[in-house]
XYZ file of C-alpha atoms in Angstrom:
536
model
C 43.489 41.398 -9.868
C 40.941 39.455 -7.744
C 41.499 39.529 -3.896
C 40.601 36.684 -1.556
C 42.041 33.661 0.153
C 43.882 32.719 -2.985
C 45.347 36.074 -3.570
C 45.884 37.136 -7.226
C 46.087 33.560 -8.306
C 42.642 32.944 -6.743
C 41.277 35.882 -8.404
C 42.391 34.502 -11.822
C 40.883 31.117 -11.129
C 37.603 32.776 -10.142
C 37.624 34.825 -13.372
C 38.468 31.764 -15.426
C 35.601 29.873 -13.868
C 33.183 32.767 -14.557
C 34.425 32.812 -18.083
C 34.017 29.024 -18.422
C 30.342 29.403 -17.192
C 29.737 32.208 -19.662
C 31.120 30.114 -22.512
C 28.998 27.212 -21.490
C 25.968 29.391 -21.629
C 26.904 30.655 -25.027
C 27.759 34.223 -23.696
C 31.040 36.207 -24.096
C 32.574 36.460 -20.612
C 32.688 40.247 -20.678
C 29.208 40.898 -22.123
C 27.977 41.116 -25.742
C 30.768 41.058 -28.233
C 30.967 44.392 -29.989
C 32.517 44.759 -33.551
C 36.176 44.622 -33.298
C 36.290 42.634 -30.033
C 39.024 39.926 -29.959
C 37.653 36.350 -30.289
C 38.624 33.782 -27.667
C 41.070 31.283 -29.300
C 40.292 27.594 -29.241
C 43.061 26.940 -26.781
C 41.631 29.573 -24.431
C 38.184 27.976 -24.616
C 39.528 24.485 -23.947
C 41.548 25.843 -20.937
C 38.375 27.437 -19.547
C 36.409 24.255 -19.900
C 39.189 22.301 -18.351
C 39.103 24.440 -15.322
C 35.370 24.132 -15.161
C 35.633 20.299 -15.277
C 38.076 20.457 -12.387
C 35.640 22.463 -10.284
C 33.036 19.721 -10.405
C 33.542 16.627 -8.198
C 32.118 13.214 -7.901
C 28.707 12.828 -6.284
C 28.785 11.705 -2.563
C 25.456 9.666 -3.043
C 25.662 7.112 -5.788
C 24.201 3.631 -6.383
C 27.395 2.147 -4.993
C 27.468 4.366 -1.900
C 23.720 4.397 -1.007
C 22.116 2.408 1.751
C 22.023 -1.140 0.301
C 18.840 -1.983 2.165
C 16.963 0.791 0.404
C 18.336 -0.447 -2.897
C 16.989 -3.886 -2.142
C 13.489 -2.545 -1.698
C 10.907 -3.418 -4.321
C 7.390 -2.240 -4.489
C 5.599 -3.850 -7.363
C 2.278 -1.940 -7.110
C 4.239 1.042 -8.315
C 7.111 -0.756 -10.081
C 8.300 -0.817 -13.721
C 4.865 -1.564 -15.227
C 3.462 1.604 -13.740
C 6.397 3.669 -14.941
C 5.823 2.351 -18.494
C 2.177 3.287 -18.091
C 3.061 6.867 -17.256
C 5.347 7.057 -20.352
C 2.493 5.733 -22.543
C 0.175 8.328 -21.062
C 2.655 11.057 -21.910
C 2.828 9.835 -25.589
C -0.982 9.720 -25.836
C -1.117 13.349 -24.694
C 1.359 14.267 -27.404
C -0.830 12.687 -30.008
C 1.252 9.517 -30.608
C -1.204 6.851 -31.954
C -1.772 3.779 -29.985
C -4.222 0.928 -30.348
C -6.123 2.498 -27.463
C -7.158 5.988 -26.386
C -6.375 5.787 -22.534
C -4.398 3.912 -19.981
C -6.664 2.109 -17.500
C -4.621 1.819 -14.266
C -6.073 -1.262 -12.685
C -2.909 -1.761 -10.750
C -3.833 -0.124 -7.372
C -6.804 -0.092 -5.065
C -7.304 3.773 -5.430
C -11.244 3.998 -5.185
C -11.674 7.727 -5.955
C -9.199 7.655 -8.846
C -11.338 4.973 -10.393
C -14.602 7.014 -10.015
C -15.966 6.149 -6.654
C -17.798 9.082 -5.081
C -16.748 10.167 -1.468
C -18.953 9.512 1.443
C -20.800 12.848 1.905
C -20.775 12.819 5.771
C -17.028 12.016 6.033
C -16.212 14.980 3.595
C -18.558 17.297 5.582
C -16.922 16.699 8.876
C -13.361 17.134 7.452
C -14.479 20.347 5.682
C -15.885 21.693 8.847
C -12.665 20.888 10.684
C -10.547 22.290 7.965
C -12.562 25.617 7.853
C -14.337 26.071 11.153
C -16.235 29.187 9.757
C -18.424 26.689 8.092
C -19.845 25.704 11.436
C -22.155 28.689 11.225
C -23.466 27.498 7.799
C -26.955 26.147 7.538
C -25.733 23.987 4.656
C -24.162 21.374 7.094
C -26.206 19.010 9.276
C -25.868 19.305 13.026
C -24.531 15.657 13.520
C -21.518 16.716 11.264
C -21.013 19.920 13.230
C -21.183 17.961 16.518
C -18.366 15.705 15.453
C -16.234 18.519 13.989
C -16.557 20.583 17.305
C -15.415 17.551 19.285
C -12.403 16.875 17.145
C -11.461 20.573 17.070
C -11.640 20.694 20.830
C -9.025 17.928 20.832
C -6.582 20.125 18.692
C -4.252 22.637 19.984
C -5.700 26.142 19.325
C -8.876 24.351 18.023
C -7.063 23.990 14.702
C -6.439 21.032 12.405
C -3.163 22.782 11.620
C -1.597 22.122 15.001
C 0.527 19.154 15.996
C -1.183 16.497 18.065
C 0.011 13.879 20.598
C 2.244 11.273 18.789
C -0.419 8.579 19.473
C -3.040 10.814 17.934
C -5.997 13.051 19.284
C -7.249 11.414 22.451
C -10.951 11.747 21.716
C -10.445 9.976 18.293
C -8.519 7.068 20.083
C -11.463 6.864 22.401
C -13.878 6.596 19.400
C -11.573 3.891 17.863
C -11.753 1.934 21.134
C -15.611 2.255 21.210
C -15.782 1.148 17.582
C -13.642 -1.971 18.244
C -16.027 -2.922 21.223
C -19.075 -2.665 19.021
C -17.553 -4.559 16.182
C -16.325 -7.373 18.472
C -19.547 -7.731 20.375
C -18.359 -6.115 23.705
C -14.744 -7.195 23.807
C -13.072 -4.466 25.855
C -10.689 -2.057 24.050
C -8.380 0.506 25.786
C -7.753 3.794 24.071
C -4.250 3.704 25.465
C -3.704 0.723 23.227
C -4.648 2.609 20.060
C -2.088 4.460 18.035
C -3.372 6.705 15.111
C -1.172 6.242 12.103
C -0.427 7.572 8.481
C -2.508 4.852 6.893
C -2.101 1.285 8.017
C 1.421 1.047 6.366
C 2.876 3.483 8.888
C 1.741 1.366 11.834
C 3.029 -1.850 10.168
C 6.393 -0.376 9.517
C 6.638 1.064 13.054
C 5.875 -2.325 14.700
C 8.461 -4.097 12.387
C 11.055 -1.550 13.384
C 10.653 -2.286 17.022
C 10.460 -6.069 16.539
C 13.596 -6.716 14.399
C 16.884 -7.308 16.140
C 19.780 -9.674 16.277
C 22.477 -10.769 13.754
C 23.379 -13.931 11.879
C 21.243 -16.816 12.833
C 19.585 -14.860 15.583
C 18.356 -12.102 13.113
C 14.506 -11.668 13.310
C 12.537 -13.680 10.820
C 9.138 -12.283 9.685
C 6.644 -14.913 8.328
C 4.539 -13.504 5.421
C 1.939 -14.948 3.220
C 2.789 -15.669 -0.371
C 1.087 -14.136 -2.324
C 1.579 -11.041 -0.131
C 1.128 -7.194 -0.254
C 4.566 -5.870 -1.208
C 4.665 -3.520 1.658
C 5.801 -6.427 3.837
C 8.636 -7.577 1.621
C 9.736 -3.933 1.111
C 9.651 -3.121 4.867
C 11.619 -6.450 5.638
C 14.311 -5.483 2.998
C 14.632 -1.979 4.275
C 15.084 -3.186 7.924
C 17.444 -5.879 6.877
C 15.290 -8.607 8.428
C 14.782 -12.189 7.134
C 11.643 -12.838 5.001
C 10.052 -16.229 5.827
C 7.561 -17.237 3.153
C 4.528 -19.447 3.967
C 2.335 -20.341 0.897
C -1.428 -19.892 0.767
C -3.304 -22.835 -0.799
C -4.564 -21.680 -4.255
C -6.195 -25.020 -4.775
C -8.379 -24.451 -1.680
C -9.404 -20.797 -2.423
C -6.178 -19.428 -0.973
C -6.714 -20.947 2.403
C -4.109 -20.698 5.186
C -2.971 -24.158 6.412
C -1.292 -24.413 9.806
C 0.867 -27.319 8.509
C 2.302 -24.903 5.949
C 2.992 -22.310 8.702
C 4.915 -25.104 10.688
C 6.864 -26.119 7.659
C 7.960 -22.650 6.967
C 8.810 -21.944 10.603
C 10.892 -25.049 11.246
C 12.763 -24.568 7.932
C 13.557 -20.843 8.963
C 14.960 -21.778 12.372
C 18.059 -23.035 10.596
C 19.089 -19.574 9.409
C 17.092 -16.942 11.577
C 14.936 -16.351 14.652
C 11.297 -16.332 13.377
C 9.370 -14.259 15.878
C 6.692 -12.328 13.749
C 3.681 -13.782 11.867
C 1.851 -11.557 9.582
C -1.773 -12.262 8.400
C -3.837 -10.399 5.852
C -7.446 -10.826 6.263
C -9.350 -10.370 3.954
C -6.462 -11.189 1.704
C -4.555 -8.922 -0.550
C -3.965 -9.721 -3.525
C -5.794 -13.079 -3.106
C -9.300 -11.891 -1.741
C -9.913 -14.779 0.579
C -11.726 -14.343 3.917
C -10.486 -16.536 6.758
C -13.101 -18.482 8.700
C -13.223 -18.686 12.531
C -11.552 -22.108 12.712
C -8.578 -20.938 10.683
C -8.047 -17.953 12.867
C -8.319 -20.097 16.004
C -5.640 -22.355 14.585
C -3.345 -19.542 13.706
C -3.791 -17.902 17.242
C -2.965 -21.336 18.805
C 0.142 -21.679 16.555
C 1.347 -18.245 17.525
C 0.739 -18.960 21.228
C 2.611 -22.308 20.904
C 5.427 -21.019 18.884
C 5.747 -17.604 20.821
C 5.268 -15.497 17.848
C 4.137 -11.850 17.746
C 0.998 -11.587 15.516
C 0.322 -8.858 12.986
C -3.285 -8.773 11.739
C -3.722 -6.584 8.621
C -7.517 -6.024 8.574
C -7.939 -2.916 6.365
C -10.491 -4.806 4.101
C -12.667 -5.783 7.030
C -15.614 -4.000 5.458
C -15.017 -5.630 2.068
C -16.616 -9.072 2.427
C -18.947 -10.252 -0.520
C -19.312 -14.004 -0.660
C -22.370 -15.617 0.906
C -21.364 -17.689 3.948
C -18.199 -15.546 4.483
C -17.944 -13.251 7.543
C -15.171 -11.012 8.841
C -13.826 -12.189 12.234
C -11.189 -9.953 13.913
C -8.183 -11.640 15.474
C -8.761 -9.614 18.577
C -12.312 -11.010 19.046
C -11.356 -14.594 18.419
C -8.213 -14.288 20.703
C -10.538 -13.001 23.564
C -13.067 -15.744 22.997
C -10.311 -18.410 23.181
C -9.892 -17.559 26.886
C -7.470 -15.879 29.259
C -4.553 -18.127 28.650
C -4.504 -16.909 24.990
C -6.029 -13.340 25.544
C -3.537 -12.361 28.320
C -0.466 -13.705 26.644
C -0.531 -13.548 22.734
C 0.903 -10.253 21.582
C -1.150 -8.819 18.800
C -1.062 -5.680 16.630
C -4.043 -5.127 14.294
C -4.404 -2.451 11.567
C -7.251 -0.532 9.888
C -7.340 2.295 7.411
C -9.446 5.035 5.858
C -8.091 3.855 2.361
C -10.172 0.835 1.751
C -13.596 -0.438 2.785
C -16.524 1.661 1.539
C -14.565 4.899 2.210
C -11.681 4.719 -0.257
C -10.024 7.839 1.224
C -6.597 6.872 0.258
C -5.198 10.457 0.159
C -6.112 11.346 3.684
C -3.541 8.742 4.944
C -5.684 7.968 7.921
C -5.333 4.764 9.892
C -4.972 3.248 13.338
C -3.277 0.168 15.066
C -4.320 -1.497 18.271
C -1.519 -3.245 20.122
C -2.355 -5.647 23.044
C -0.212 -7.410 25.512
C 2.748 -5.184 24.862
C 5.436 -5.153 27.566
C 4.999 -1.741 29.501
C 8.559 -0.685 28.783
C 8.143 -1.456 25.134
C 5.120 0.607 25.048
C 7.232 3.599 25.962
C 9.790 2.688 23.371
C 6.975 2.540 20.594
C 5.625 5.913 21.636
C 9.203 7.277 21.394
C 9.615 5.811 17.890
C 6.325 7.310 16.789
C 7.202 10.723 18.240
C 10.128 11.044 15.766
C 7.522 11.620 13.044
C 5.700 14.006 15.471
C 2.163 12.907 14.646
C 0.064 11.501 11.778
C -1.747 13.909 9.452
C -4.490 15.565 11.438
C -6.975 15.695 8.541
C -6.340 11.891 8.135
C -7.066 11.425 11.924
C -10.372 13.317 11.494
C -11.289 11.079 8.524
C -10.521 8.058 10.639
C -12.845 9.344 13.355
C -15.804 9.205 10.972
C -15.000 5.750 9.901
C -15.208 4.546 13.592
C -17.888 7.101 14.548
C -20.358 7.426 11.730
C -23.979 8.520 11.852
C -26.273 6.233 13.956
C -30.099 5.742 13.512
C -31.939 8.809 14.688
C -29.361 11.243 13.440
C -30.246 13.404 10.440
C -27.340 12.152 8.223
C -27.938 8.404 8.865
C -30.339 7.682 6.011
C -27.928 9.201 3.348
C -24.804 7.687 4.970
C -26.097 4.135 5.020
C -27.494 4.565 1.521
C -24.144 5.636 0.223
C -22.215 2.950 2.162
C -24.471 0.132 1.069
C -24.328 1.361 -2.514
C -20.566 1.185 -2.591
C -20.381 -2.256 -0.923
C -23.116 -3.849 -3.097
C -21.560 -2.358 -6.225
C -18.202 -3.981 -5.196
C -19.878 -7.274 -4.592
C -21.473 -7.158 -8.037
C -18.065 -6.422 -9.598
C -16.361 -9.198 -7.651
C -18.684 -11.720 -9.042
C -18.607 -10.295 -12.578
C -14.841 -10.444 -12.587
C -14.599 -13.984 -11.303
C -17.285 -15.176 -13.905
C -15.719 -13.402 -16.885
C -12.111 -14.499 -16.067
C -13.170 -18.128 -15.717
C -14.706 -18.099 -19.218
C -11.331 -17.305 -20.705
C -9.201 -20.376 -21.907
C -6.036 -20.699 -19.808
C -7.219 -18.482 -17.015
C -8.468 -19.486 -13.640
C -9.790 -17.161 -10.946
C -10.720 -18.223 -7.439
C -13.818 -16.715 -5.824
C -13.324 -13.047 -4.804
C -14.685 -13.391 -1.231
C -13.458 -9.961 -0.170
C -10.987 -7.039 -0.591
C -10.983 -5.430 -4.042
C -8.793 -7.367 -6.285
C -8.696 -10.377 -8.640
C -5.604 -12.540 -8.725
C -6.191 -14.904 -11.613
C -3.737 -17.649 -12.635
C -2.768 -17.409 -16.227
C -1.241 -20.053 -18.506
C 1.892 -18.811 -20.299
C 3.163 -20.968 -23.198
C 6.766 -22.082 -23.251
C 7.624 -19.976 -26.264
C 6.531 -16.799 -24.386
C 8.651 -17.844 -21.307
C 11.647 -18.153 -23.616
C 11.085 -14.761 -25.107
C 10.594 -13.364 -21.550
C 13.939 -14.730 -20.621
C 15.545 -13.220 -23.674
C 14.253 -9.814 -22.554
C 15.489 -10.530 -18.952
C 11.926 -10.450 -17.640
C 9.814 -12.637 -15.444
C 7.238 -14.391 -17.642
C 4.243 -12.699 -15.977
C 6.026 -9.233 -16.310
C 6.485 -9.973 -19.952
C 2.731 -10.864 -20.175
C 1.693 -7.747 -18.353
C 3.907 -5.470 -20.294
C 2.433 -6.893 -23.557
C -0.983 -6.330 -22.165
C -0.210 -2.712 -21.363
C 1.407 -1.915 -24.725
C -1.368 -3.606 -26.793
C -4.450 -2.564 -24.670
C -3.577 0.133 -22.351
C -4.495 -1.949 -19.412
C -2.124 -1.711 -16.431
C -2.062 -4.638 -14.047
C 0.641 -5.930 -11.677
C 2.434 -9.255 -12.324
C 2.053 -11.947 -9.808
C 5.797 -12.141 -9.360
C 5.667 -8.833 -7.487
C 3.485 -10.478 -4.912
C 5.187 -13.888 -4.824
C 3.801 -17.161 -6.138
C 4.654 -20.836 -6.314
C 7.459 -21.730 -8.684
C 5.989 -22.389 -12.181
C 2.708 -20.520 -11.650
C 1.781 -17.041 -13.087
C -0.776 -14.517 -12.030
C -1.572 -10.910 -12.187
C -3.373 -8.629 -9.769
C -6.142 -6.467 -11.040
C -8.359 -4.152 -9.069
C -12.153 -4.490 -9.455
C -12.847 -0.771 -8.796
C -13.645 0.566 -12.224
C -17.258 1.395 -12.870
C -19.222 -1.688 -13.997
C -19.400 -0.774 -17.685
C -15.746 0.165 -17.804
C -14.897 -2.963 -16.024
C -16.744 -5.156 -18.552
C -14.853 -3.381 -21.360
C -11.615 -4.051 -19.447
C -12.291 -7.628 -19.001
C -13.342 -8.196 -22.728
C -10.096 -6.641 -23.745
C -8.159 -8.951 -21.386
C -9.924 -11.839 -22.832
C -9.162 -10.871 -26.450
C -5.562 -10.140 -25.573
C -5.147 -13.512 -23.833
C -6.561 -15.496 -26.659
C -4.263 -13.730 -29.223
C -1.301 -14.155 -26.815
C -1.968 -17.862 -26.694
C -2.273 -18.164 -30.480
C 0.927 -16.266 -31.003
C 3.027 -18.263 -28.654
C 1.358 -21.753 -28.843
């Protein structure tokens, strides 16, 4: 009999379990059954299965036992509509017939996935850093080699495969500081206030983690624009903070009104402690570009109400409309004088993922944090050190964004040609999208001043709203799901970003190539007209 902690009885149990496993797999427990071998009785089989069932136990981690804050997180950009798009793609690959031949994923700002070509110089430098043997190749320009050598000298063992300091490679933080000074017309920037991050999202989440505290009515409130980028609501849910909505003015091209900020703040004081104000400029999903006066008003409001400012500026290169210009919060803060510049706490964010680069996959980014309490600075570095360091290839990519070729260098002409081509193309597509949407009955689209999305308002008839309720869907989710199923176009319902009660929108990227974008917009037009006819 079997020996072990359970003695003979333990041996029999082990043997029974092995037999049960063999039965479940369709095998005889003692090998292939030969002619004349006694068959297992039904009772013996049932007994073996019963023992096997006893051996399994309930899962420790279930929907009931998991972290409720994680369960509360929603991220519409990759939500149910995108999962459905994935299912449809699988069906198309299997040859299942649809009214379309491909799914067009217009739900996310993933430039390269939509066909945008990488910036040659950026890829050259990252390639040289990744495989330094290429530094001897005559195929690479000297200005790219110079930058690669400098980055590698900042890496342990001259290798991109080594860990870096938690704040990032020092020479890259120096380049970020120099970039900010150039961008802001000489406003000083300290490399010690620069933190390299895993995309902008990592920096935003880190700052929110360190800001949120208290319980009950003293729990931290975070003011966010509505519509907003769902990263903010997701991070607030995960951290169990209080989301405080302020509404952008759709009738005034999604402008930010300080009176609306004050309304939201005063109402929130009844149930939380609002101490963080988030701004997205240029806007996502709304595409507005804030003017100087608006930024001054926001900074004064933050100073007056003692709010910590978060300025999400990842689309700072994406400004298209005439008369619009990107102004950084840091620059305006400085120009408002020492009373503001020495007191208002500000974290601003940038990324390799957007702009003209579109390098989403490298996960490169930075944040600059000014007027942080010296002791909190140490706490922030400690928090960032838990994830060791941002991806080093992403740090290298970020360096090229802030330290591109300059006039007189051999790569400058090609670099500037590629950069301007991308931005000019985006400006053309922004105007095309706005114009075509505004020709569709029941659709209104504000000017796409910046960023890389349209956020049109759509009319949904009451019959469609009732049918959506019957399917337990938000009306714009119902609309977007129908659009996906009938045309293969994947967009994100406005309810995933937030919107005023009784209004409906969707967000669509303008990144597809021009000809494909025209086809996409025509399909949306045809669908919307049929949708109105069906539910009128």
